[in-house]
PDB file of C-alpha atoms in Angstrom:
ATOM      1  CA  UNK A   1     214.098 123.922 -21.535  1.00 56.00           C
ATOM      2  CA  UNK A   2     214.407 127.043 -23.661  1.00 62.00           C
ATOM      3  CA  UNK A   3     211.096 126.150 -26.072  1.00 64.00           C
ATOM      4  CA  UNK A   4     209.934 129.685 -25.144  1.00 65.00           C
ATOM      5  CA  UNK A   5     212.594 130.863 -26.641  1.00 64.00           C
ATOM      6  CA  UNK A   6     212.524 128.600 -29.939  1.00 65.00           C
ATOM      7  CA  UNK A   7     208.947 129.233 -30.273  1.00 67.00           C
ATOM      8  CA  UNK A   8     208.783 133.063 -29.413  1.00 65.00           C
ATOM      9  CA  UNK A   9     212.537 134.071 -30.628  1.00 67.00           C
ATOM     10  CA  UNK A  10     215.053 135.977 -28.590  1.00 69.00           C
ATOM     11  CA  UNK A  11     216.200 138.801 -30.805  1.00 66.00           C
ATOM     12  CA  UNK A  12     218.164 140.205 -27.753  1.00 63.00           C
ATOM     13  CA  UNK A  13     220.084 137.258 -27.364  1.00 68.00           C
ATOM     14  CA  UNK A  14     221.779 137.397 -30.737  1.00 72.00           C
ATOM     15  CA  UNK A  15     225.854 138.571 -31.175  1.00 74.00           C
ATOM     16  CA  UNK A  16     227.264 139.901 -33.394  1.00 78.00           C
ATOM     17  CA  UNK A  17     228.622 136.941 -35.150  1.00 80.00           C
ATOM     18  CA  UNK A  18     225.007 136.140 -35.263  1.00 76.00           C
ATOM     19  CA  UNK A  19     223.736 139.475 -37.427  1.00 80.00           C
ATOM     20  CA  UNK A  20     226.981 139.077 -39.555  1.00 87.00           C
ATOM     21  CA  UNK A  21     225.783 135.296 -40.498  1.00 84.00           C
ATOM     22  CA  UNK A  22     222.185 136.142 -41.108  1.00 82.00           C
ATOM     23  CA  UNK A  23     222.697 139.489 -42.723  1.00 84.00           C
ATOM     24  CA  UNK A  24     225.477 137.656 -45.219  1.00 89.00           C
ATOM     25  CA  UNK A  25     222.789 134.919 -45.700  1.00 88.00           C
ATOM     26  CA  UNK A  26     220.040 137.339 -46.009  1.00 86.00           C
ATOM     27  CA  UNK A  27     222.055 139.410 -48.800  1.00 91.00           C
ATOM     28  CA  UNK A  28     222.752 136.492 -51.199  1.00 92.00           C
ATOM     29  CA  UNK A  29     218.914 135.240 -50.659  1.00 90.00           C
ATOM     30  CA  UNK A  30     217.558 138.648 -52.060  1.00 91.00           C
ATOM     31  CA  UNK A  31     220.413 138.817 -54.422  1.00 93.00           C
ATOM     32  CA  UNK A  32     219.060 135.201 -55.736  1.00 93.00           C
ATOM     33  CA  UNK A  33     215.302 136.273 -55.704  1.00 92.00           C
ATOM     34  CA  UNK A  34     216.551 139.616 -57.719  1.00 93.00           C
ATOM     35  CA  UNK A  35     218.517 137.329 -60.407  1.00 95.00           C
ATOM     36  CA  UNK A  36     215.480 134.577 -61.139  1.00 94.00           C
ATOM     37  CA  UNK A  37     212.627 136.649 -60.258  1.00 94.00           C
ATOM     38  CA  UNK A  38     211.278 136.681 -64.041  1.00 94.00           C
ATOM     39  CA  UNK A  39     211.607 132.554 -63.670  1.00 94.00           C
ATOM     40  CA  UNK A  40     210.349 132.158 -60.169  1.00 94.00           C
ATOM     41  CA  UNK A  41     207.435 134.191 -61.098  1.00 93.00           C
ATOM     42  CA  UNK A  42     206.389 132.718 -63.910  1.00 94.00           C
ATOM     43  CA  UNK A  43     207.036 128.930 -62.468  1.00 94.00           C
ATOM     44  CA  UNK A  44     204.915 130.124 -59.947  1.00 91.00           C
ATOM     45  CA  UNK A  45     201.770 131.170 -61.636  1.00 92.00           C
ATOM     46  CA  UNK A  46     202.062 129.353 -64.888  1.00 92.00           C
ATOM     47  CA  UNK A  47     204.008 126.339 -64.524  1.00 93.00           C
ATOM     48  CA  UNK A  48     202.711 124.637 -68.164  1.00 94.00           C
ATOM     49  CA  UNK A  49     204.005 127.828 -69.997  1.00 94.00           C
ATOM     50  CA  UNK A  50     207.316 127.688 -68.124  1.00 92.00           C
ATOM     51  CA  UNK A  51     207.758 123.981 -69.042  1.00 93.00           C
ATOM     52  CA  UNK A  52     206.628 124.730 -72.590  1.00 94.00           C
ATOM     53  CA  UNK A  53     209.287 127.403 -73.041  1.00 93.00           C
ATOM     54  CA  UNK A  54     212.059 124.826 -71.403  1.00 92.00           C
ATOM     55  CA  UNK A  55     212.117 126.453 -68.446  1.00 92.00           C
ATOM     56  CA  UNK A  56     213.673 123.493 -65.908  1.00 94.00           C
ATOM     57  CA  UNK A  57     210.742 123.965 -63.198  1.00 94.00           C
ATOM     58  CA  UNK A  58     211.146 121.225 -60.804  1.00 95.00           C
ATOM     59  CA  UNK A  59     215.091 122.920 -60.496  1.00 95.00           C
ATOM     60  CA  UNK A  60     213.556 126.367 -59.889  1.00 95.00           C
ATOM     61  CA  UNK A  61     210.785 125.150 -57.665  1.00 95.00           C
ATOM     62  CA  UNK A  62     213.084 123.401 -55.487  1.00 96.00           C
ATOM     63  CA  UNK A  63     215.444 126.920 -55.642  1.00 95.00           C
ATOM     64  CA  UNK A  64     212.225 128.568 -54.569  1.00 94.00           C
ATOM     65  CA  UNK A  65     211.354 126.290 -51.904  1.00 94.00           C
ATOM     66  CA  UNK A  66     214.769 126.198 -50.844  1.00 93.00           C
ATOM     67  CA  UNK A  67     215.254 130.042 -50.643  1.00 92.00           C
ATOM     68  CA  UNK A  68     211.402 129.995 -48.334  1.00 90.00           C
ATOM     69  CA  UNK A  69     213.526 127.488 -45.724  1.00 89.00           C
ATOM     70  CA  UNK A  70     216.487 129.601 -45.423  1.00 87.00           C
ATOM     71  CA  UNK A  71     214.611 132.503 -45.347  1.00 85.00           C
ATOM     72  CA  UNK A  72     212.576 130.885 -42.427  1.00 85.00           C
ATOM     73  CA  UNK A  73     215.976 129.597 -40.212  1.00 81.00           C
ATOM     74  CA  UNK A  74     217.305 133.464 -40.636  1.00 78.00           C
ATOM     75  CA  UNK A  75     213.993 134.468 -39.172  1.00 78.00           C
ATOM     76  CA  UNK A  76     213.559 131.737 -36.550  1.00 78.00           C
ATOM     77  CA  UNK A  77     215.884 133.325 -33.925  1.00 71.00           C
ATOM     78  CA  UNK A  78     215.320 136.633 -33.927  1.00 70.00           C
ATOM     79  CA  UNK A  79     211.084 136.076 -34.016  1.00 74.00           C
ATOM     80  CA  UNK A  80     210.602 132.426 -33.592  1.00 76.00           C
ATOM     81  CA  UNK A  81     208.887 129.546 -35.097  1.00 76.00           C
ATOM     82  CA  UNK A  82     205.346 130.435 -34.188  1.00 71.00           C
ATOM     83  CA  UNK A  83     205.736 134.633 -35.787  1.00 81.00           C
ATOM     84  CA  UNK A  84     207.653 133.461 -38.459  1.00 84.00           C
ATOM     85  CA  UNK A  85     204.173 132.533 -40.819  1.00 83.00           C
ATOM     86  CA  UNK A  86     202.963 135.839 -40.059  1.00 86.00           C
ATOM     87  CA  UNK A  87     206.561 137.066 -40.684  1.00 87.00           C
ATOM     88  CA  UNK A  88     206.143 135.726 -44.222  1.00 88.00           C
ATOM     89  CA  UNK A  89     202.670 136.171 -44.830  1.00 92.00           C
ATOM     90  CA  UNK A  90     201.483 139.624 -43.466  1.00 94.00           C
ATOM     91  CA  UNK A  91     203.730 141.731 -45.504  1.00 95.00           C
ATOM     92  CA  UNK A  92     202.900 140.008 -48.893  1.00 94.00           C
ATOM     93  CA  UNK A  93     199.034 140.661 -47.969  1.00 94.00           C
ATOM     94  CA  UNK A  94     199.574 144.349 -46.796  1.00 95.00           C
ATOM     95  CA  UNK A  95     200.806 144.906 -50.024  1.00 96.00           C
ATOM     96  CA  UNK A  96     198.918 143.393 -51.997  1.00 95.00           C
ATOM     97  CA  UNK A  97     195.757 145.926 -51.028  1.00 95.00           C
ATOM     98  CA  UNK A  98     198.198 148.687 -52.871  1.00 95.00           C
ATOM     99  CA  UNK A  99     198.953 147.697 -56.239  1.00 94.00           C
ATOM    100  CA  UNK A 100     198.180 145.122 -58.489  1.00 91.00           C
ATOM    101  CA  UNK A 101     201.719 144.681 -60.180  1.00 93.00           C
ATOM    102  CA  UNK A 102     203.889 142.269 -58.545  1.00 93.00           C
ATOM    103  CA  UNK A 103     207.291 143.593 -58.524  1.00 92.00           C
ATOM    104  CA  UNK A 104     205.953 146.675 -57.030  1.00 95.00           C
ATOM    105  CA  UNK A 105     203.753 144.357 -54.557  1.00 95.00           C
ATOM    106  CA  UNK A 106     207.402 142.495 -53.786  1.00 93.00           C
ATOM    107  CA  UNK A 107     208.756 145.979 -52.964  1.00 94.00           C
ATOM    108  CA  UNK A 108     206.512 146.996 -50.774  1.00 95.00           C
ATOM    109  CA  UNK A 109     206.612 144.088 -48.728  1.00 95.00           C
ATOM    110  CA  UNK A 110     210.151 144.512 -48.343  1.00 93.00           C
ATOM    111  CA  UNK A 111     209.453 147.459 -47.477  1.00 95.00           C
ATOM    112  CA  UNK A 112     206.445 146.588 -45.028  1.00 96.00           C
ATOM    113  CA  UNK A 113     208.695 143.951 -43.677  1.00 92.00           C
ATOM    114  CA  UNK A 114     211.818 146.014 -42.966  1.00 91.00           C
ATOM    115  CA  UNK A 115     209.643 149.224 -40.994  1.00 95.00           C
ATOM    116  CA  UNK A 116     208.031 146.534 -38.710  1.00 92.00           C
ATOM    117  CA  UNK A 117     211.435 145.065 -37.971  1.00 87.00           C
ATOM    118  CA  UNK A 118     212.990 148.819 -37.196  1.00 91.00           C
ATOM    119  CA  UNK A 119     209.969 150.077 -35.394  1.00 92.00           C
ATOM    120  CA  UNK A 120     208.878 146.490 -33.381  1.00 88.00           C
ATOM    121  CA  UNK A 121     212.435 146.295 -32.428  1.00 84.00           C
ATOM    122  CA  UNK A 122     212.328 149.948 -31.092  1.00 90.00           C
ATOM    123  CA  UNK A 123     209.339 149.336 -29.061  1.00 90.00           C
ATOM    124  CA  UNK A 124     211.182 146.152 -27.571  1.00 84.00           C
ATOM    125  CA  UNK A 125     214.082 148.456 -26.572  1.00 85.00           C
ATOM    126  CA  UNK A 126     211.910 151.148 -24.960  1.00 89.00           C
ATOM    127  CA  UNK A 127     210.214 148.592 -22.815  1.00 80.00           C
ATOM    128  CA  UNK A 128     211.738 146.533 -20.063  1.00 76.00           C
ATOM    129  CA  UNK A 129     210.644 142.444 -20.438  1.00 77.00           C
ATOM    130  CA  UNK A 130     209.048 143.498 -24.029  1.00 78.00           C
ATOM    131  CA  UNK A 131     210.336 140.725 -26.302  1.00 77.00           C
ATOM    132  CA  UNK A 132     211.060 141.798 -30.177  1.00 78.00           C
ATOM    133  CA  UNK A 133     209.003 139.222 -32.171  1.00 79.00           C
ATOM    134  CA  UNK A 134     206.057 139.573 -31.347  1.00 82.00           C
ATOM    135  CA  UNK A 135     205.992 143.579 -31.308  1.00 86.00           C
ATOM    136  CA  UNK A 136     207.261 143.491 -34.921  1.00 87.00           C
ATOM    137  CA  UNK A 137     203.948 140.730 -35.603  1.00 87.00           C
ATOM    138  CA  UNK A 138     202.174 143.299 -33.585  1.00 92.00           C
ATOM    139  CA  UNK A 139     203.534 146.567 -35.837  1.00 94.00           C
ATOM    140  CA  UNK A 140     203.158 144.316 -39.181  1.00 94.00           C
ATOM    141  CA  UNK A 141     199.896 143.874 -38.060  1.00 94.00           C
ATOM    142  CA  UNK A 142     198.624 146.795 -37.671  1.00 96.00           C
ATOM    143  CA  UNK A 143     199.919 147.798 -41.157  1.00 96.00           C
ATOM    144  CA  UNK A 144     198.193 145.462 -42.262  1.00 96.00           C
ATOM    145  CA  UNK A 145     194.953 146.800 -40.763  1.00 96.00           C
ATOM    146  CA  UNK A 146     195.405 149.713 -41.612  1.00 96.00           C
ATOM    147  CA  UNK A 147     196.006 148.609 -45.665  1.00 96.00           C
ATOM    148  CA  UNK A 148     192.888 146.737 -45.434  1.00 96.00           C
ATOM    149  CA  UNK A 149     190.644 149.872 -44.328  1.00 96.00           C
ATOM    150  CA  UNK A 150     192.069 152.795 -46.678  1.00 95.00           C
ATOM    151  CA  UNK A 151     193.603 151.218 -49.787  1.00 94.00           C
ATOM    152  CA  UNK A 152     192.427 153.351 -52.297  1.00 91.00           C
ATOM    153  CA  UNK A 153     191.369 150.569 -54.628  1.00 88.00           C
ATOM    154  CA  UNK A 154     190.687 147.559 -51.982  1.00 91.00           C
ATOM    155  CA  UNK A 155     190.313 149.089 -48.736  1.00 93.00           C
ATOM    156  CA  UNK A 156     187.282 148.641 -47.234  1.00 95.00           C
ATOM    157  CA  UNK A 157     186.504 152.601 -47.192  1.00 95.00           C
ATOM    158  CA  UNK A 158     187.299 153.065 -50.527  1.00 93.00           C
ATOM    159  CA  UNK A 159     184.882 150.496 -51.121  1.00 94.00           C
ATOM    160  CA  UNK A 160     182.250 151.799 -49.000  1.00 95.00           C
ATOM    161  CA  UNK A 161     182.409 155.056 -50.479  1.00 95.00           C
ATOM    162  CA  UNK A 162     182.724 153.275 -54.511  1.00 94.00           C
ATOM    163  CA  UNK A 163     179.345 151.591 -53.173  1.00 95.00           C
ATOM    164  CA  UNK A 164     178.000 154.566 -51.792  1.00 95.00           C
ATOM    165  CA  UNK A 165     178.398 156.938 -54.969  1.00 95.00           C
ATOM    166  CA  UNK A 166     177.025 154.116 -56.877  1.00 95.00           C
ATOM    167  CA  UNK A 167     173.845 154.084 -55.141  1.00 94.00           C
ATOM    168  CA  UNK A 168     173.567 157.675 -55.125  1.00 94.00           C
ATOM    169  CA  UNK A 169     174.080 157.533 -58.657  1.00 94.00           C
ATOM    170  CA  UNK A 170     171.667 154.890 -59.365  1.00 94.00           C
ATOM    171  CA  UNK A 171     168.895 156.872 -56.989  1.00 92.00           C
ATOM    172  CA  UNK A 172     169.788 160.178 -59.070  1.00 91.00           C
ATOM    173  CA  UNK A 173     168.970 157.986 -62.266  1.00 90.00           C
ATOM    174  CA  UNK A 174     166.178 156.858 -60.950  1.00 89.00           C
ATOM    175  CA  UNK A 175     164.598 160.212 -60.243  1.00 88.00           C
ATOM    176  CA  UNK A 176     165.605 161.791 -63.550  1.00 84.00           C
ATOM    177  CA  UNK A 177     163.389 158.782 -64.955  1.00 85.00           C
ATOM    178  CA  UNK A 178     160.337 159.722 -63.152  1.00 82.00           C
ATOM    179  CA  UNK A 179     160.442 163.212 -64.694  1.00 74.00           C
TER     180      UNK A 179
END
């Protein structure tokens, strides 16, 4: 009945016509995000200062809302219904172990985002029967892994080692008190 293919995506079965619709629609969505991204952020984290400074927030919410659904239907065909969360989730939380600012965060999603779809697809085309979605999940992934262990600030070595010197340093106190 073809719910494989609405649930898992079919990247390969896309035209031409298809890219030149969802790259068009893709274009004016980051164009929009580039234009309000001062309002959407701030209606995002501090929606009683945004309504204070007469920001119209239920308007932009709805834009932002609005922009995630079109965003998702772009997605849907090429990855499918069930990758699409970790589509728009992984990326954001990759990033996020590298900076704290969030333009530069937003950035490097994109960026996260757009290496996944050029390598995941590559892998797909190397492979006979290897559909696209889920080796871009699968390369977004592992990014993501790999963010979470060696971030210099969050990662979980950094960490260790931050933990480590600490105790070192609090043992090498500790001994200089004795004496």
């Amino acid at each position: 009945s073809g719910l494989d293919k609405f649930l898992f995506g079919k990247a390969a079965a896309m035209v031409g016509a298809d890219l030149w619709v969802f790259g068009g629609l893709s274009v004016v969505l980051i164009g929009v995000v580039i234009l309000f991204f001062k309002e959407f952020t701030l209606v995002s984290f501090d929606v009683n200062f945004a309504e204070s400074i007469g920001l119209p927030v239920r308007v932009i919410e709805i834009a932002l809302a609005s922009i995630t659904v079109l965003a998702v239907a772009v997605g849907i065909q090429a990855v499918g219904v069930v990758l699409m969360a970790a589509m728009l989730i992984t990326p954001a939380a990759a990033a996020r172990y590298w900076t704290d600012k969030l333009p530069k965060m937003v950035s490097l999603a994109a960026v996260f985002g757009a290496v996944s779809g050029i390598f995941g697809a590559f892998i797909s085309y190397q492979g006979s029967s290897m559909p696209t979605g889920p080796w871009i999940v699968v390369v977004l992934s592992s990014m993501a892994i790999f963010s979470m262990l060696v971030a210099p600030k969050r990662g979980v070595l950094s960490r260790y080692l931050a933990v480590r010197n600490n105790n070192l340093k609090i043992l090498e106190e500790n001994v200089l008190k004795v004496f």
